[in-house]
mmCIF file of C-alpha atoms and ligand atoms in Angstrom:
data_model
loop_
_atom_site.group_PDB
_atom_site.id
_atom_site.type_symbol
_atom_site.label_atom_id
_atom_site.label_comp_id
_atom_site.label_asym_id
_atom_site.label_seq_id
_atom_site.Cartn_x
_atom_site.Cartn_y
_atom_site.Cartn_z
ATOM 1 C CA UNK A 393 30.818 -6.904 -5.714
ATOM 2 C CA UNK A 394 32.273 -4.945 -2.293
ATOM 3 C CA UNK A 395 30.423 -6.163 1.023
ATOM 4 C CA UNK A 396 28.496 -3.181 0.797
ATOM 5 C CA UNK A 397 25.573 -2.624 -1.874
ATOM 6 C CA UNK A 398 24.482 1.097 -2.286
ATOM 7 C CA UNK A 399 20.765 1.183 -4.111
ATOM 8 C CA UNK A 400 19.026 4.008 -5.056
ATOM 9 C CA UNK A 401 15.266 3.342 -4.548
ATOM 10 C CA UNK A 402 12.560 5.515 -6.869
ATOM 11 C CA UNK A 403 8.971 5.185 -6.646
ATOM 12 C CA UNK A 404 6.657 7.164 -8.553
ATOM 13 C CA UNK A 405 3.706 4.753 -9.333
ATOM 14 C CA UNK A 406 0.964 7.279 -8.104
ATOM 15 C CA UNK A 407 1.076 10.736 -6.485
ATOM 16 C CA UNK A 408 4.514 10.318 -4.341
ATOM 17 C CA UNK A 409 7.688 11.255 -5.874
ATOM 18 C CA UNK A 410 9.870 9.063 -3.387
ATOM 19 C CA UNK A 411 13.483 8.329 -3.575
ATOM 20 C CA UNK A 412 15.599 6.224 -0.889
ATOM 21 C CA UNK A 413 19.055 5.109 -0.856
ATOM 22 C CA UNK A 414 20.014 1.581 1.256
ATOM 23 C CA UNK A 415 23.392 0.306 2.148
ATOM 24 C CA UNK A 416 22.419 -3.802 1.784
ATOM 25 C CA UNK A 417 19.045 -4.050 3.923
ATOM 26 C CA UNK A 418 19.610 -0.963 5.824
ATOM 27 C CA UNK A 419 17.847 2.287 4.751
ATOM 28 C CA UNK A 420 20.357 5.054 5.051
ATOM 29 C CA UNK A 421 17.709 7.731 3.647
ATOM 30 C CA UNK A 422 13.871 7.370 2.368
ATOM 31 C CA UNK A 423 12.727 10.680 1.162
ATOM 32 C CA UNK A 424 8.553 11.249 0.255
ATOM 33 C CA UNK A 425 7.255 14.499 -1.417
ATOM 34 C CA UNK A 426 3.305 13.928 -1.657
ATOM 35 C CA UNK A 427 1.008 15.796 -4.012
ATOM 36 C CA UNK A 428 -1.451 18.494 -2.375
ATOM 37 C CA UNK A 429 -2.674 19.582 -5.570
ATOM 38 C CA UNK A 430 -5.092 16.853 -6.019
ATOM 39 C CA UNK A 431 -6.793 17.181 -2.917
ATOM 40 C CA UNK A 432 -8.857 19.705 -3.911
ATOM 41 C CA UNK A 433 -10.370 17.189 -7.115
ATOM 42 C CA UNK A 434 -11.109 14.431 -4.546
ATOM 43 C CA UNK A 435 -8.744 11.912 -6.678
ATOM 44 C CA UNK A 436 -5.622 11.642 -8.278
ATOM 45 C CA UNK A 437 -5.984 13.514 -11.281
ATOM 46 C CA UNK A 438 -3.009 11.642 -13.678
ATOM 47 C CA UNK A 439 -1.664 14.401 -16.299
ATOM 48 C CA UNK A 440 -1.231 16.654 -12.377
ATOM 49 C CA UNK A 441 0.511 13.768 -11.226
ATOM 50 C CA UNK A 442 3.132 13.289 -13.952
ATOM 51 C CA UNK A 443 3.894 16.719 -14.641
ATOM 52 C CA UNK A 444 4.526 17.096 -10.424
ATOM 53 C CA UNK A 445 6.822 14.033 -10.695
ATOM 54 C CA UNK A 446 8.797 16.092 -12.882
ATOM 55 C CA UNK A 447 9.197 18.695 -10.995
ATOM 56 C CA UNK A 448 9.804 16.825 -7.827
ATOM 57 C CA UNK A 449 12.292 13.876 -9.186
ATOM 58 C CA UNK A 450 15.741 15.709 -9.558
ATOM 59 C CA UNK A 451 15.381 17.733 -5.661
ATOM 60 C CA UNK A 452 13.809 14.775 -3.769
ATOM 61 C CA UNK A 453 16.956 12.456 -5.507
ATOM 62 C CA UNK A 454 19.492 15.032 -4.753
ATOM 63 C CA UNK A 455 17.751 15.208 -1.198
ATOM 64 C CA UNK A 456 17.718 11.255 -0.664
ATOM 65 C CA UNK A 457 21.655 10.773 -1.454
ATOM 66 C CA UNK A 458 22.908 13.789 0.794
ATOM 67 C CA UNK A 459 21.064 12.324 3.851
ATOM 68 C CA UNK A 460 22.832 9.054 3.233
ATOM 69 C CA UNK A 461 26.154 10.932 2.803
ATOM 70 C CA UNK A 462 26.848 9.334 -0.263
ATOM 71 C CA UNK A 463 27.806 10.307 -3.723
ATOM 72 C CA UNK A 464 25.670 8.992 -6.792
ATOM 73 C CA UNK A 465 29.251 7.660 -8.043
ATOM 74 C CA UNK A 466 28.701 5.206 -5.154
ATOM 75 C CA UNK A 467 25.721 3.752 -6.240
ATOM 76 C CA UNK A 468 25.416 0.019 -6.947
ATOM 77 C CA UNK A 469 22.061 -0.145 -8.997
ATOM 78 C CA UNK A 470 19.137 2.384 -8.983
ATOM 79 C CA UNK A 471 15.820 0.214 -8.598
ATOM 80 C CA UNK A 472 12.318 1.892 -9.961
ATOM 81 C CA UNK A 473 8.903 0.766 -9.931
ATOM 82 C CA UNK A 474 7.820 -0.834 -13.250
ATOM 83 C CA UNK A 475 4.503 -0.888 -12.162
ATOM 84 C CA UNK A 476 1.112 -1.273 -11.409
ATOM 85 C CA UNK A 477 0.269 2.408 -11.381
ATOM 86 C CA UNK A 478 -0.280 5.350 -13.556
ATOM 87 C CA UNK A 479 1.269 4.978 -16.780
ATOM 88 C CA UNK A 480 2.942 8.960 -17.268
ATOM 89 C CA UNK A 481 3.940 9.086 -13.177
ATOM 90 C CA UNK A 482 5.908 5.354 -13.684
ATOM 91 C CA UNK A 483 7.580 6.464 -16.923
ATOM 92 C CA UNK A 484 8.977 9.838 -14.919
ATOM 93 C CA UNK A 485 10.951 7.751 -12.247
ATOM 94 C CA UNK A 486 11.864 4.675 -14.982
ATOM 95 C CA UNK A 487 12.749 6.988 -17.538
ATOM 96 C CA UNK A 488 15.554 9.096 -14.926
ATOM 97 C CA UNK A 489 16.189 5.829 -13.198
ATOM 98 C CA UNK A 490 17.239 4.469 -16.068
ATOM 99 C CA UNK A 491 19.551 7.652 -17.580
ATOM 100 C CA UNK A 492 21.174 7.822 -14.223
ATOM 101 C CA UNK A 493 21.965 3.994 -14.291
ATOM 102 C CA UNK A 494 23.140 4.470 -17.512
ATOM 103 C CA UNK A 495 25.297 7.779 -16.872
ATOM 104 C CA UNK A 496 26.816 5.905 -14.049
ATOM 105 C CA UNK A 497 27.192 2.272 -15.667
ATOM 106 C CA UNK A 498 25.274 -0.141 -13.234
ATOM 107 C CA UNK A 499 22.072 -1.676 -13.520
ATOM 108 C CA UNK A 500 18.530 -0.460 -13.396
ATOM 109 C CA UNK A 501 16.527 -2.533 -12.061
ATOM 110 C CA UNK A 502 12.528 -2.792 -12.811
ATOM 111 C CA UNK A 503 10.840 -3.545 -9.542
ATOM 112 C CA UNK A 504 6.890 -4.456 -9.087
ATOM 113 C CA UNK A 505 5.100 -1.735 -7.141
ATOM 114 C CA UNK A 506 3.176 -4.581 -5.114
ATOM 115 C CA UNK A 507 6.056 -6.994 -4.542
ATOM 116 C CA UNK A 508 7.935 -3.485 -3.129
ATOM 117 C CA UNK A 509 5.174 -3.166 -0.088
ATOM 118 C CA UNK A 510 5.612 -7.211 0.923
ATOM 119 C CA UNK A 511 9.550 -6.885 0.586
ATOM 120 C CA UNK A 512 9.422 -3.973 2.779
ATOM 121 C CA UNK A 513 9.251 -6.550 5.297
ATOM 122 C CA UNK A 514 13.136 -7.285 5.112
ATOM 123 C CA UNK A 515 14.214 -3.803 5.516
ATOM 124 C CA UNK A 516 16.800 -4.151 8.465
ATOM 125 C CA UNK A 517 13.929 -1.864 10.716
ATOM 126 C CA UNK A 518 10.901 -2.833 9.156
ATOM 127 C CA UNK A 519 9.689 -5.367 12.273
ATOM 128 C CA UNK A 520 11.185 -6.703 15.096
ATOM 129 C CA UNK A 521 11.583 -9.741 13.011
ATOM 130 C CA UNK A 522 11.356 -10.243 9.464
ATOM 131 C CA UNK A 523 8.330 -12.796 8.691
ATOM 132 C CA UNK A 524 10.160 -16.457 7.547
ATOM 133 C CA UNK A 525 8.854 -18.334 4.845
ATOM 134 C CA UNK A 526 6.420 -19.247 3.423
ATOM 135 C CA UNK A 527 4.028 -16.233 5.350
ATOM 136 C CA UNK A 528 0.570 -14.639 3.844
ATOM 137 C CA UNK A 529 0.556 -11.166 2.586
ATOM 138 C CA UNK A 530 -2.238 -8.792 2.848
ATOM 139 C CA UNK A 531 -1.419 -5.647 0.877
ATOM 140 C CA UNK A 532 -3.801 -3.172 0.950
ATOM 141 C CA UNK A 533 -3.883 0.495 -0.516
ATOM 142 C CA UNK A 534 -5.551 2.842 -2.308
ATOM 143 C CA UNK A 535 -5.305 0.692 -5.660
ATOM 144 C CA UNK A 536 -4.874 -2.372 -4.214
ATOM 145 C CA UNK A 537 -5.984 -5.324 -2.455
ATOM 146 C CA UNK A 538 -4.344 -8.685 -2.550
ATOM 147 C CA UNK A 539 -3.434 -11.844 -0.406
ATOM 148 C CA UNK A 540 -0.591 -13.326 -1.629
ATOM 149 C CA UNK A 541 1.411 -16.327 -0.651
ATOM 150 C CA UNK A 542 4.658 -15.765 -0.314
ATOM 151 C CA UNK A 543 7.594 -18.718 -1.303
ATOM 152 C CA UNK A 544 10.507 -16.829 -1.228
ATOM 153 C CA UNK A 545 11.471 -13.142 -2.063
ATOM 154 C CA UNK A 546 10.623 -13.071 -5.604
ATOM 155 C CA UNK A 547 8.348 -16.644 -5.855
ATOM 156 C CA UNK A 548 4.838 -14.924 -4.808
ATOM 157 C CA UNK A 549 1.436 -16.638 -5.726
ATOM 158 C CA UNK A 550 -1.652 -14.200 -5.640
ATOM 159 C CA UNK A 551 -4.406 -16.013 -3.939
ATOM 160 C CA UNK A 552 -7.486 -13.610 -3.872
ATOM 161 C CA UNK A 553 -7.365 -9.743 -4.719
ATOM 162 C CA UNK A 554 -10.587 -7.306 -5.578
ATOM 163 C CA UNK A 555 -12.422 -7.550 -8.336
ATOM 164 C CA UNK A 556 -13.188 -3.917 -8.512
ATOM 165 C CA UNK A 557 -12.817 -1.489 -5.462
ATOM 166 C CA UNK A 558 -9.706 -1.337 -3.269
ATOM 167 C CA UNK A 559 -9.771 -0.954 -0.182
ATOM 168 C CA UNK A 560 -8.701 2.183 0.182
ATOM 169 C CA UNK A 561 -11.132 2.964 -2.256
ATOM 170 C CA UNK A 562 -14.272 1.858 -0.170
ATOM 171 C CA UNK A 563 -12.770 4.071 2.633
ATOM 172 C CA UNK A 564 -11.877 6.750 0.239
ATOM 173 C CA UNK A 565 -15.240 7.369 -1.977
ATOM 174 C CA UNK A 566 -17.944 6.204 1.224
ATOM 175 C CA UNK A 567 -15.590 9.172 2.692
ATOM 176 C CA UNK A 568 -16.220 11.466 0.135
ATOM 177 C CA UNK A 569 -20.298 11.378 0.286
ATOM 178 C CA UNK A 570 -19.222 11.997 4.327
ATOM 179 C CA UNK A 571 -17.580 14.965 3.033
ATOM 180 C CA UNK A 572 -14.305 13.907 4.795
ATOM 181 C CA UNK A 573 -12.027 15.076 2.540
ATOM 182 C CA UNK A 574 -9.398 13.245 0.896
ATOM 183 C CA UNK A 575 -7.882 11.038 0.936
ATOM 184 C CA UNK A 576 -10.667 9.763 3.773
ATOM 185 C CA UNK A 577 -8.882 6.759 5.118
ATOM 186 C CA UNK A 578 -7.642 8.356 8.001
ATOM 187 C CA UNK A 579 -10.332 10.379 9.526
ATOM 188 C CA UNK A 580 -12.508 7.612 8.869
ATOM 189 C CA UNK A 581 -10.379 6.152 11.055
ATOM 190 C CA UNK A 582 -9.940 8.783 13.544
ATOM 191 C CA UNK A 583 -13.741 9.349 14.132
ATOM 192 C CA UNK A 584 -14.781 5.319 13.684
ATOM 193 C CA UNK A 585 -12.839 5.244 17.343
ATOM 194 C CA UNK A 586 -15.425 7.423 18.649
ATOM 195 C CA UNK A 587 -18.412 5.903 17.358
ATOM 196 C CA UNK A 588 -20.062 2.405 17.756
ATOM 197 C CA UNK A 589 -19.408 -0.216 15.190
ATOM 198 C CA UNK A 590 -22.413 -2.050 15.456
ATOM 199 C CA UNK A 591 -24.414 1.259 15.157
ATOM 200 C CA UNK A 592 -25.806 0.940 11.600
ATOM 201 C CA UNK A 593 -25.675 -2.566 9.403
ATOM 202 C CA UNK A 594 -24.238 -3.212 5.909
ATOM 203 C CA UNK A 595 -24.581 -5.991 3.509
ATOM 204 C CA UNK A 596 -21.171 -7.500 3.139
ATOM 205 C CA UNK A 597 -20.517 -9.001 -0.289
ATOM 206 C CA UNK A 598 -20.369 -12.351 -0.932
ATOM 207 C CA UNK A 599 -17.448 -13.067 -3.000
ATOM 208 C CA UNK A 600 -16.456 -16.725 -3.631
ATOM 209 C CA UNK A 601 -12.385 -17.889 -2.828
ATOM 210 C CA UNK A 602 -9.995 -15.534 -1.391
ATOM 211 C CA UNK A 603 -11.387 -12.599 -3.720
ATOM 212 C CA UNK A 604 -12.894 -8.875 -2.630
ATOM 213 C CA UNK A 605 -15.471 -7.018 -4.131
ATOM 214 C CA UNK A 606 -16.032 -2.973 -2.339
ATOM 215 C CA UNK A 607 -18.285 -1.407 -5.290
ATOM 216 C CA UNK A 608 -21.551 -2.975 -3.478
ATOM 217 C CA UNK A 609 -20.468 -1.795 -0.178
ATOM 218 C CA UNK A 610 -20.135 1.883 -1.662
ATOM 219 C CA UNK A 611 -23.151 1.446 -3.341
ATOM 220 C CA UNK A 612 -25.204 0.327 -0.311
ATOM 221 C CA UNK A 613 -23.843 3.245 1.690
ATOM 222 C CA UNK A 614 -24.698 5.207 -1.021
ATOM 223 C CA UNK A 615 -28.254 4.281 -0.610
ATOM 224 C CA UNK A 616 -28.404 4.134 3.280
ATOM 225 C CA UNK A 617 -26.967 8.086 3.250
ATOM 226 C CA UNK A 618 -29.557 9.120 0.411
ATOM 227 C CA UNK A 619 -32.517 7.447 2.497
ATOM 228 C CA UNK A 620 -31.319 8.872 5.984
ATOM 229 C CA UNK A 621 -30.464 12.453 5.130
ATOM 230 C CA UNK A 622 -34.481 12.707 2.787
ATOM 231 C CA UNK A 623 -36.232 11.866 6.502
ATOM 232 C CA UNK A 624 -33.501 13.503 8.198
ATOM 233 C CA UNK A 625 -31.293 16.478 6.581
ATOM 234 C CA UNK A 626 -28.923 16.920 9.621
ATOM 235 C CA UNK A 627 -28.523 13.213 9.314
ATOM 236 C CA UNK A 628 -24.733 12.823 8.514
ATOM 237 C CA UNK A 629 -23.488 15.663 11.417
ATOM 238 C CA UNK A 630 -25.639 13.768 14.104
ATOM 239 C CA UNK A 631 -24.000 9.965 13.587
ATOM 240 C CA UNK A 632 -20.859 10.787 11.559
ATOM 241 C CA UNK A 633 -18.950 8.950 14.321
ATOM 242 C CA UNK A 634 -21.238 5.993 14.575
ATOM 243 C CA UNK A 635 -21.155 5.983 10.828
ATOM 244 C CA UNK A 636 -17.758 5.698 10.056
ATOM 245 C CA UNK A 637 -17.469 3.164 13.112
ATOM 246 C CA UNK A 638 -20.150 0.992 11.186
ATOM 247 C CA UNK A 639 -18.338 1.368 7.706
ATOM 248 C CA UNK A 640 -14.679 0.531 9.375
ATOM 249 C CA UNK A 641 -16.323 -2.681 11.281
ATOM 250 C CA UNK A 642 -18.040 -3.846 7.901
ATOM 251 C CA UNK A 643 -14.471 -3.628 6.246
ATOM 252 C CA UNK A 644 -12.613 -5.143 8.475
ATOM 253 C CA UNK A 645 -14.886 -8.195 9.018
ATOM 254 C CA UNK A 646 -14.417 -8.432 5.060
ATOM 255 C CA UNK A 647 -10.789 -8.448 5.573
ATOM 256 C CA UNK A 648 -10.646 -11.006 8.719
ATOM 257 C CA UNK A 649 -12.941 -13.408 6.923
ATOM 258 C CA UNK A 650 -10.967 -14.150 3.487
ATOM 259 C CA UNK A 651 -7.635 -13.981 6.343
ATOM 260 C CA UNK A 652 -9.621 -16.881 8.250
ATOM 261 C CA UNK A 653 -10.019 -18.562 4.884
ATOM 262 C CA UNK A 654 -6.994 -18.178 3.761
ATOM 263 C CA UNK A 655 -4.784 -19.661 6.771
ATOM 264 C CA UNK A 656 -7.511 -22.329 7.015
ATOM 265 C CA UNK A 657 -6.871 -23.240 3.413
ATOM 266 C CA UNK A 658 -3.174 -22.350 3.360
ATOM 267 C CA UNK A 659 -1.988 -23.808 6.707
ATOM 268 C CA UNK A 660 0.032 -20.937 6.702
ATOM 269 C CA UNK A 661 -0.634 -19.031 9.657
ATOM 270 C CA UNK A 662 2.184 -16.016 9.599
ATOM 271 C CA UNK A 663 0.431 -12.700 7.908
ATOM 272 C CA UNK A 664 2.512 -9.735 7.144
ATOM 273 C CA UNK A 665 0.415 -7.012 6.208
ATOM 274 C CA UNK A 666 1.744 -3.987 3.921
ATOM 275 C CA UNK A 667 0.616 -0.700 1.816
ATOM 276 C CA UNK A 668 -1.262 2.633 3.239
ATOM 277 C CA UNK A 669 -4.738 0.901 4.671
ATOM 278 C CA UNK A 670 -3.040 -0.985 6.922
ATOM 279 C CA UNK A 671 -2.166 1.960 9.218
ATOM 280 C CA UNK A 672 -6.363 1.673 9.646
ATOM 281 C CA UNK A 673 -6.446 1.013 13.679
ATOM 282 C CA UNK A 674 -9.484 -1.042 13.148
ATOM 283 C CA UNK A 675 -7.322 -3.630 10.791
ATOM 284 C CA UNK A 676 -4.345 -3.373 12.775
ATOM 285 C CA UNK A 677 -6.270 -4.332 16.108
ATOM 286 C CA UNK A 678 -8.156 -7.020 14.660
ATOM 287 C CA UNK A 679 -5.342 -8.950 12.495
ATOM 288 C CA UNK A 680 -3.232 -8.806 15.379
ATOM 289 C CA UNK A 681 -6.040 -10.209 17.804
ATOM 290 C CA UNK A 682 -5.356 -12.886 15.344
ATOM 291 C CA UNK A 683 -2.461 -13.895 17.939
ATOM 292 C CA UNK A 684 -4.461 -15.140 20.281
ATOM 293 C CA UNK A 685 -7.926 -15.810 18.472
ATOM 294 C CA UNK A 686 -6.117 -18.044 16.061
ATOM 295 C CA UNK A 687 -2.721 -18.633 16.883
ATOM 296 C CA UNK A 688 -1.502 -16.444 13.978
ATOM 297 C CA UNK A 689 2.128 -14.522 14.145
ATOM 298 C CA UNK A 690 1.849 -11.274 12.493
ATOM 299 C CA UNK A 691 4.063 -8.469 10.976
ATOM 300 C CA UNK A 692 3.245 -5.254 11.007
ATOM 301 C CA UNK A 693 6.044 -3.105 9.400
ATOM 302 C CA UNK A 694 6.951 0.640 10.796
ATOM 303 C CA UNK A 695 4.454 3.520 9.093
ATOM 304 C CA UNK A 696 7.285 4.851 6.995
ATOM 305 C CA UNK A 697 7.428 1.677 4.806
ATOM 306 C CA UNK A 698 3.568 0.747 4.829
ATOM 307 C CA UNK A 699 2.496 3.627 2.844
ATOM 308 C CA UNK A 700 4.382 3.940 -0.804
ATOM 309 C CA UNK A 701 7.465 4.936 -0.272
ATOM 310 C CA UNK A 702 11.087 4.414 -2.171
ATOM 311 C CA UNK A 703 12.915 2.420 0.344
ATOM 312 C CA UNK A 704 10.986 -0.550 -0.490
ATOM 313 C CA UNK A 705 11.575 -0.471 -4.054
ATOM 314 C CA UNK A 706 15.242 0.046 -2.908
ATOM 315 C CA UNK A 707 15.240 -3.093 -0.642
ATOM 316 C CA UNK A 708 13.930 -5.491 -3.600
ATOM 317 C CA UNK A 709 16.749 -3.927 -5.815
ATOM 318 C CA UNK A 710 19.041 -4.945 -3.361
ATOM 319 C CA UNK A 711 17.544 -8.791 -3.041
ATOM 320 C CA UNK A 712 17.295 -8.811 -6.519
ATOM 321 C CA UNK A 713 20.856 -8.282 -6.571
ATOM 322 C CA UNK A 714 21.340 -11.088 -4.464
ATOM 323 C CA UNK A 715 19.302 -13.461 -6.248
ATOM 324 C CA UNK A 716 21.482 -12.810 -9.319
ATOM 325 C CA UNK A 717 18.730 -10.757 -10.938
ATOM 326 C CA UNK A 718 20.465 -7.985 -12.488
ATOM 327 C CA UNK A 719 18.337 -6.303 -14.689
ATOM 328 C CA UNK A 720 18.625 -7.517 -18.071
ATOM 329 C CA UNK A 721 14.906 -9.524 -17.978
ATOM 330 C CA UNK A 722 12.202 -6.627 -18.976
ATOM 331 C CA UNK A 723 12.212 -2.785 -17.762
ATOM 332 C CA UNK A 724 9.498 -1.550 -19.719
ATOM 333 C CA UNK A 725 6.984 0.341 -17.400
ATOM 334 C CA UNK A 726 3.440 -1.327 -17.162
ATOM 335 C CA UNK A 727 0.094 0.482 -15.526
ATOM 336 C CA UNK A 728 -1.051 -3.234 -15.456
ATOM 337 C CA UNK A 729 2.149 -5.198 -14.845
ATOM 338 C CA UNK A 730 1.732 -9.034 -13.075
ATOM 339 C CA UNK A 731 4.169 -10.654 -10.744
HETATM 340 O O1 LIG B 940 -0.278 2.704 -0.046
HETATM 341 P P1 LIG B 940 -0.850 4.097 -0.166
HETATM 342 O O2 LIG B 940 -0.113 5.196 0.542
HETATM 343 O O3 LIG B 940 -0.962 4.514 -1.656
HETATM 344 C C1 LIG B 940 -1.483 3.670 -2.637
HETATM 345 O O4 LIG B 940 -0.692 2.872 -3.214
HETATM 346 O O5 LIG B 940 -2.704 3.708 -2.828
HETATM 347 O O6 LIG B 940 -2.372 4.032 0.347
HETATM 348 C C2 LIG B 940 -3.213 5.154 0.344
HETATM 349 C C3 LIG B 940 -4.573 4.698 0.851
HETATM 350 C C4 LIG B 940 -5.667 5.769 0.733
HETATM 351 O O7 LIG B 940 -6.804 5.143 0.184
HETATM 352 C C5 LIG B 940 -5.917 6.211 2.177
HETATM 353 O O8 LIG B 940 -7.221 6.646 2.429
HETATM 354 C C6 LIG B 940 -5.635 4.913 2.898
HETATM 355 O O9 LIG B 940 -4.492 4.387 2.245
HETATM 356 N N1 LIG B 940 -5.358 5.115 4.321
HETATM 357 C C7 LIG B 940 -6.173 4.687 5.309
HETATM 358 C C8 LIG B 940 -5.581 5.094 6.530
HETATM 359 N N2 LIG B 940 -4.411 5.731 6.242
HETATM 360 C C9 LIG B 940 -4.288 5.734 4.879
HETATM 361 N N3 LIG B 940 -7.334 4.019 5.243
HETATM 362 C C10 LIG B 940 -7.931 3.738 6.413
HETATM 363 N N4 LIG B 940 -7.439 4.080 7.615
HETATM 364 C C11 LIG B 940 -6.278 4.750 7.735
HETATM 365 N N5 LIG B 940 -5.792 5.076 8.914
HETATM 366 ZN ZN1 LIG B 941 1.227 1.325 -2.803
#
């Protein structure tokens, strides 16, 4: 194989048609075409999302290898994500991943969705530093929520993840009775900095091990809006700040207590956190207090590779290359596939 390794990332596991193409660990383009046209449902709506993958796939390729400057005949290996995720979006980007690997001759390479946001990490301008192992992984997203223990690049243990909720999820659907708008994550976010935290109280769940549970939490806000806005109509527009300060504190005290449990019981103490939540300022300034609270080191990659995106599908083709995995274990797509 030459010294240099030309991937084609594709990632099409939800509602972003994303392509990327890397040169070894060094993303040379990473191109993202969202979906507006489920906005106005307040969700992903699935058989919308496939049929805009289709439309997007060829133009945001095309786009992704002229902004490297490279011709497809170039290419190395085209890695796609296998899955989790919707089961018609994944099939889009497998199925053309896997013609175009097989037009050109080299390997396609199946690549888990959630494995993608940890190895993200080792993208040549991810972080400052790329986390050594072993290090903790907290990957959290709109359809996911995990801690995972991380051995090497592909030897990953999950140690707690939700049992029904993600995260994004709680921010998401306690958004939507706030009318925010969606996806609510980040104006949540945006107005919790103007409110106070410790404004309004919710239960937090109790959840034994490492594991998450957010349906209660959307349940008891649920409640606590219903009772407000009967004694008080205008309820909502007169503490929407305070409330989404109170929701964004109760979430991220979930989050820093299984983190505290899981470095206590771990001894690891390095966290690298990864997938679209953890742009939430609230996480972000309280896992990196971490530092000096508990003398953790933590990795916090650039925005462009937290959210999904194809460049780190592309940089786990490229390890996978390096690790001798070429491709010939399993490609079928999987909405539920496990590490
Ligand atoms: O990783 P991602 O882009 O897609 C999935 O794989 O789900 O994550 C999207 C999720 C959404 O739930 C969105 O509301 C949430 O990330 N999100 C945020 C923020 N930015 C995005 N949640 C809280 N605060 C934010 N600043
Ligand atoms: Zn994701």
């Amino acid at each position: 194989m030459s010294e240099k390794v030309y991937v084609l990332g594709i990632e099409s596991s939800c509602d972003d048609t994303a392509a990327a193409v890397l040169c070894n660990n060094l993303v040379l383009s990473n191109v993202v075409a969202g979906q507006k046209i489920h906005e106005s449902y307040g969700g992903v709506v699935p058989e919308l999302a496939s049929r805009a993958h289709q439309q997007h796939i060829v133009p945001v390729v095309d786009t992704a290898l002229k902004q490297a400057g490279i011709d497809k005949g170039d290419l190395n290996a085209i890695a796609f994500t296998q899955g989790p995720g919707l089961l018609g979006s994944l099939l889009v980007g497998a199925s053309f991943a896997k013609g175009l690997a097989n037009g050109l001759g080299i390997p396609a390479l199946g690549i888990h969705h959630m494995q993608g946001h940890i190895l993200a990490h080792f993208i040549a301008d991810a972080n400052e530093q790329s986390p050594t192992f072993p290090f903790l992984a907290l990957t959290i997203s709109g359809g996911h929520t995990q801690i995972v223990r991380v051995d090497d690049y592909f030897d990953m243990t999950i140690l707690g993840e939700t049992m029904d909720d993600a995260i994004g999820e709680a921010f998401d659907k306690s958004g939507k009775l706030l009318q925010l708008g969606y996806p609510a994550g980040p104006e949540m976010d945006r107005r919790a900095k103007l409110g106070n935290p410790k404004a309004f109280a919710f239960t937090k769940p109790t959840v034994d091990g490492l594991n998450f549970s957010f349906s209660g939490l959307k349940t008891a806000i649920l409640y606590f809006i219903q009772k407000e806005t009967k004694a008080n109509p205008d309820f909502i527009h007169q503490n929407i700040n305070d409330i989404c300060a109170s929701i964004q504190h109760t979430i991220v005290e979930i989050v820093m207590d299984k983190l505290l449990k899981a470095t206590a019981e771990t001894g690891i103490k390095k966290i690298a956190i990864g997938g679209g939540v953890s742009a939430n300022s609230g996480i972000r300034e309280a896992i990196k207090s971490g530092e000096g609270r508990f003398g953790w080191t933590t990795y916090i990659p650039k925005f462009e590779y937290t959210t999904d995106n194809a460049a780190m599908i592309g940089i786990c083709g490229y390890l996978k290359l390096q690790s001798g995995l070429t491709g010939s274990e399993d490609q079928e797509v999987s909405a539920r596939l496990k590490f």
